[in-house]
Amino acid sequence: MKINFTKDHMIRLMDLANAALFDRTTVVTKLGQPLNIYELLHTTSINQLTEIKTSLSKKIEKVEAADEWIAPDNDKLQSMKDTKELVNLIIGWKRYNLELDENARKKEELSKKLAELKESTKTPEDRIKELEAQLKELDEF
């Protein structure tokens, strides 16, 4: 499965992360632990972030479903929506980085297998020529 995390997503993530950093935005986990932007980016797992996003979605729904005769606090509502978007973008960013790491690992593994296969198909004469060339190089020093 290919993760679709684009440059536009990254730009939006950086904008929201900068805003969260300078506004000192914190997100509260299920257990009541406040997390700042650094902790969201670097210490939380994708599962934790998904739980936080779900919790934020429920809070947003609750505020939007409040009594229609009472005006909602639009600044607070927009802040919650921005925080939810930030958490969602962090999830995408982390999944994208996991995919990049996995692809690099697979590439390294395949390169190793290819080198082994190339080595196994060499004839003894080819190996002798390589060793003689290496000895010749060492004699030049």
mmCIF file of C-alpha atoms in Angstrom:
data_model
loop_
_atom_site.group_PDB
_atom_site.id
_atom_site.type_symbol
_atom_site.label_atom_id
_atom_site.label_comp_id
_atom_site.label_asym_id
_atom_site.label_seq_id
_atom_site.Cartn_x
_atom_site.Cartn_y
_atom_site.Cartn_z
ATOM 1 C CA MET A 1 0.000 0.000 0.000
ATOM 2 C CA LYS A 2 1.451 3.329 -1.058
ATOM 3 C CA ILE A 3 1.038 6.259 1.311
ATOM 4 C CA ASN A 4 -0.148 9.400 -0.477
ATOM 5 C CA PHE A 5 1.646 12.121 1.519
ATOM 6 C CA THR A 6 2.348 15.002 -0.853
ATOM 7 C CA LYS A 7 4.416 18.184 -0.665
ATOM 8 C CA ASP A 8 1.191 20.105 -0.074
ATOM 9 C CA HIS A 9 0.489 17.913 2.958
ATOM 10 C CA MET A 10 3.999 18.599 4.238
ATOM 11 C CA ILE A 11 3.607 22.360 3.778
ATOM 12 C CA ARG A 12 0.282 22.310 5.654
ATOM 13 C CA LEU A 13 1.839 20.139 8.389
ATOM 14 C CA MET A 14 4.683 22.624 8.834
ATOM 15 C CA ASP A 15 2.262 25.566 8.947
ATOM 16 C CA LEU A 16 0.082 23.912 11.592
ATOM 17 C CA ALA A 17 3.118 22.684 13.552
ATOM 18 C CA ASN A 18 4.603 26.191 13.601
ATOM 19 C CA ALA A 19 1.298 27.618 14.802
ATOM 20 C CA ALA A 20 1.047 24.908 17.469
ATOM 21 C CA LEU A 21 4.613 25.578 18.575
ATOM 22 C CA PHE A 22 4.211 29.320 18.975
ATOM 23 C CA ASP A 23 0.701 29.074 20.435
ATOM 24 C CA ARG A 24 1.959 26.436 22.891
ATOM 25 C CA THR A 25 -0.830 24.120 21.818
ATOM 26 C CA THR A 26 -1.143 20.901 23.763
ATOM 27 C CA VAL A 27 -3.261 17.854 23.082
ATOM 28 C CA VAL A 28 -4.569 15.740 25.939
ATOM 29 C CA THR A 29 -4.394 11.948 25.684
ATOM 30 C CA LYS A 30 -6.942 9.446 26.996
ATOM 31 C CA LEU A 31 -5.047 9.294 30.271
ATOM 32 C CA GLY A 32 -5.025 13.076 30.630
ATOM 33 C CA GLN A 33 -1.395 13.584 29.680
ATOM 34 C CA PRO A 34 -0.790 16.841 27.766
ATOM 35 C CA LEU A 35 1.422 16.492 24.689
ATOM 36 C CA ASN A 36 3.101 19.393 22.907
ATOM 37 C CA ILE A 37 4.022 19.510 19.215
ATOM 38 C CA TYR A 38 7.459 17.945 19.773
ATOM 39 C CA GLU A 39 5.961 14.997 21.624
ATOM 40 C CA LEU A 40 3.268 14.551 18.972
ATOM 41 C CA LEU A 41 5.888 14.433 16.231
ATOM 42 C CA HIS A 42 8.582 12.376 17.909
ATOM 43 C CA THR A 43 7.344 10.343 20.859
ATOM 44 C CA THR A 44 3.820 9.226 20.050
ATOM 45 C CA SER A 45 2.935 6.157 18.033
ATOM 46 C CA ILE A 46 0.515 6.083 15.145
ATOM 47 C CA ASN A 47 -1.986 4.221 17.343
ATOM 48 C CA GLN A 48 -1.800 6.912 20.030
ATOM 49 C CA LEU A 49 -2.259 9.614 17.408
ATOM 50 C CA THR A 50 -5.271 7.784 15.976
ATOM 51 C CA GLU A 51 -6.853 7.664 19.441
ATOM 52 C CA ILE A 52 -6.186 11.391 19.895
ATOM 53 C CA LYS A 53 -7.742 12.128 16.489
ATOM 54 C CA THR A 54 -10.829 10.082 17.361
ATOM 55 C CA SER A 55 -11.163 11.905 20.671
ATOM 56 C CA LEU A 56 -10.868 15.285 18.944
ATOM 57 C CA SER A 57 -13.510 14.253 16.388
ATOM 58 C CA LYS A 58 -15.937 13.387 19.190
ATOM 59 C CA LYS A 59 -15.277 16.720 20.937
ATOM 60 C CA ILE A 60 -15.853 18.622 17.694
ATOM 61 C CA GLU A 61 -19.109 16.745 17.064
ATOM 62 C CA LYS A 62 -20.255 17.509 20.598
ATOM 63 C CA VAL A 63 -19.580 21.238 20.210
ATOM 64 C CA GLU A 64 -21.278 21.353 16.800
ATOM 65 C CA ALA A 65 -24.292 19.415 18.077
ATOM 66 C CA ALA A 66 -24.785 21.727 21.028
ATOM 67 C CA ASP A 67 -28.013 23.666 21.531
ATOM 68 C CA GLU A 68 -28.646 25.719 18.381
ATOM 69 C CA TRP A 69 -29.761 28.710 20.472
ATOM 70 C CA ILE A 70 -26.409 29.009 22.181
ATOM 71 C CA ALA A 71 -23.669 30.392 19.971
ATOM 72 C CA PRO A 72 -20.616 28.115 19.930
ATOM 73 C CA ASP A 73 -17.178 29.485 20.686
ATOM 74 C CA ASN A 74 -15.963 29.623 17.083
ATOM 75 C CA ASP A 75 -12.333 30.260 18.020
ATOM 76 C CA LYS A 76 -12.253 27.173 20.229
ATOM 77 C CA LEU A 77 -14.036 25.106 17.586
ATOM 78 C CA GLN A 78 -11.609 26.209 14.863
ATOM 79 C CA SER A 79 -8.688 25.483 17.182
ATOM 80 C CA MET A 80 -9.969 21.946 17.746
ATOM 81 C CA LYS A 81 -10.424 21.433 13.994
ATOM 82 C CA ASP A 82 -6.893 22.682 13.308
ATOM 83 C CA THR A 83 -5.508 20.415 16.009
ATOM 84 C CA LYS A 84 -7.386 17.437 14.552
ATOM 85 C CA GLU A 85 -5.993 18.262 11.092
ATOM 86 C CA LEU A 86 -2.498 18.565 12.589
ATOM 87 C CA VAL A 87 -2.775 15.166 14.280
ATOM 88 C CA ASN A 88 -4.090 13.617 11.063
ATOM 89 C CA LEU A 89 -1.189 15.088 9.057
ATOM 90 C CA ILE A 90 1.302 13.788 11.629
ATOM 91 C CA ILE A 91 -0.218 10.317 11.207
ATOM 92 C CA GLY A 92 0.246 10.586 7.440
ATOM 93 C CA TRP A 93 3.802 11.879 7.844
ATOM 94 C CA LYS A 94 4.738 9.035 10.184
ATOM 95 C CA ARG A 95 3.207 6.420 7.878
ATOM 96 C CA TYR A 96 5.046 7.955 4.924
ATOM 97 C CA ASN A 97 8.355 7.807 6.818
ATOM 98 C CA LEU A 98 7.700 4.181 7.779
ATOM 99 C CA GLU A 99 7.068 3.399 4.122
ATOM 100 C CA LEU A 100 10.334 5.124 3.117
ATOM 101 C CA ASP A 101 12.262 3.167 5.744
ATOM 102 C CA GLU A 102 10.687 -0.103 4.611
ATOM 103 C CA ASN A 103 11.493 0.656 0.968
ATOM 104 C CA ALA A 104 15.121 1.443 1.856
ATOM 105 C CA ARG A 105 15.383 -1.824 3.792
ATOM 106 C CA LYS A 106 13.909 -3.795 0.895
ATOM 107 C CA LYS A 107 16.237 -2.067 -1.566
ATOM 108 C CA GLU A 108 19.257 -2.925 0.565
ATOM 109 C CA GLU A 109 18.110 -6.527 0.883
ATOM 110 C CA LEU A 110 17.549 -6.860 -2.870
ATOM 111 C CA SER A 111 20.923 -5.264 -3.644
ATOM 112 C CA LYS A 112 22.590 -7.767 -1.340
ATOM 113 C CA LYS A 113 20.800 -10.687 -3.025
ATOM 114 C CA LEU A 114 21.760 -9.329 -6.459
ATOM 115 C CA ALA A 115 25.418 -9.028 -5.462
ATOM 116 C CA GLU A 116 25.369 -12.596 -4.107
ATOM 117 C CA LEU A 117 23.758 -13.856 -7.303
ATOM 118 C CA LYS A 118 26.300 -12.042 -9.477
ATOM 119 C CA GLU A 119 29.119 -13.494 -7.386
ATOM 120 C CA SER A 120 27.705 -17.011 -7.612
ATOM 121 C CA THR A 121 27.506 -16.876 -11.412
ATOM 122 C CA LYS A 122 31.167 -15.917 -11.874
ATOM 123 C CA THR A 123 33.428 -18.525 -13.361
ATOM 124 C CA PRO A 124 36.644 -19.502 -11.603
ATOM 125 C CA GLU A 125 38.572 -17.696 -14.339
ATOM 126 C CA ASP A 126 36.721 -14.446 -13.587
ATOM 127 C CA ARG A 127 37.480 -14.778 -9.881
ATOM 128 C CA ILE A 128 41.149 -15.480 -10.626
ATOM 129 C CA LYS A 129 41.344 -12.369 -12.832
ATOM 130 C CA GLU A 130 39.756 -10.211 -10.069
ATOM 131 C CA LEU A 131 42.177 -11.521 -7.442
ATOM 132 C CA GLU A 132 45.162 -10.970 -9.751
ATOM 133 C CA ALA A 133 43.993 -7.397 -10.417
ATOM 134 C CA GLN A 134 43.685 -6.758 -6.686
ATOM 135 C CA LEU A 135 47.188 -8.181 -6.063
ATOM 136 C CA LYS A 136 48.565 -6.006 -8.849
ATOM 137 C CA GLU A 137 46.996 -2.906 -7.270
ATOM 138 C CA LEU A 138 48.543 -3.749 -3.901
ATOM 139 C CA ASP A 139 51.975 -4.269 -5.492
ATOM 140 C CA GLU A 140 51.820 -0.738 -6.952
ATOM 141 C CA PHE A 141 51.821 0.802 -3.467
#
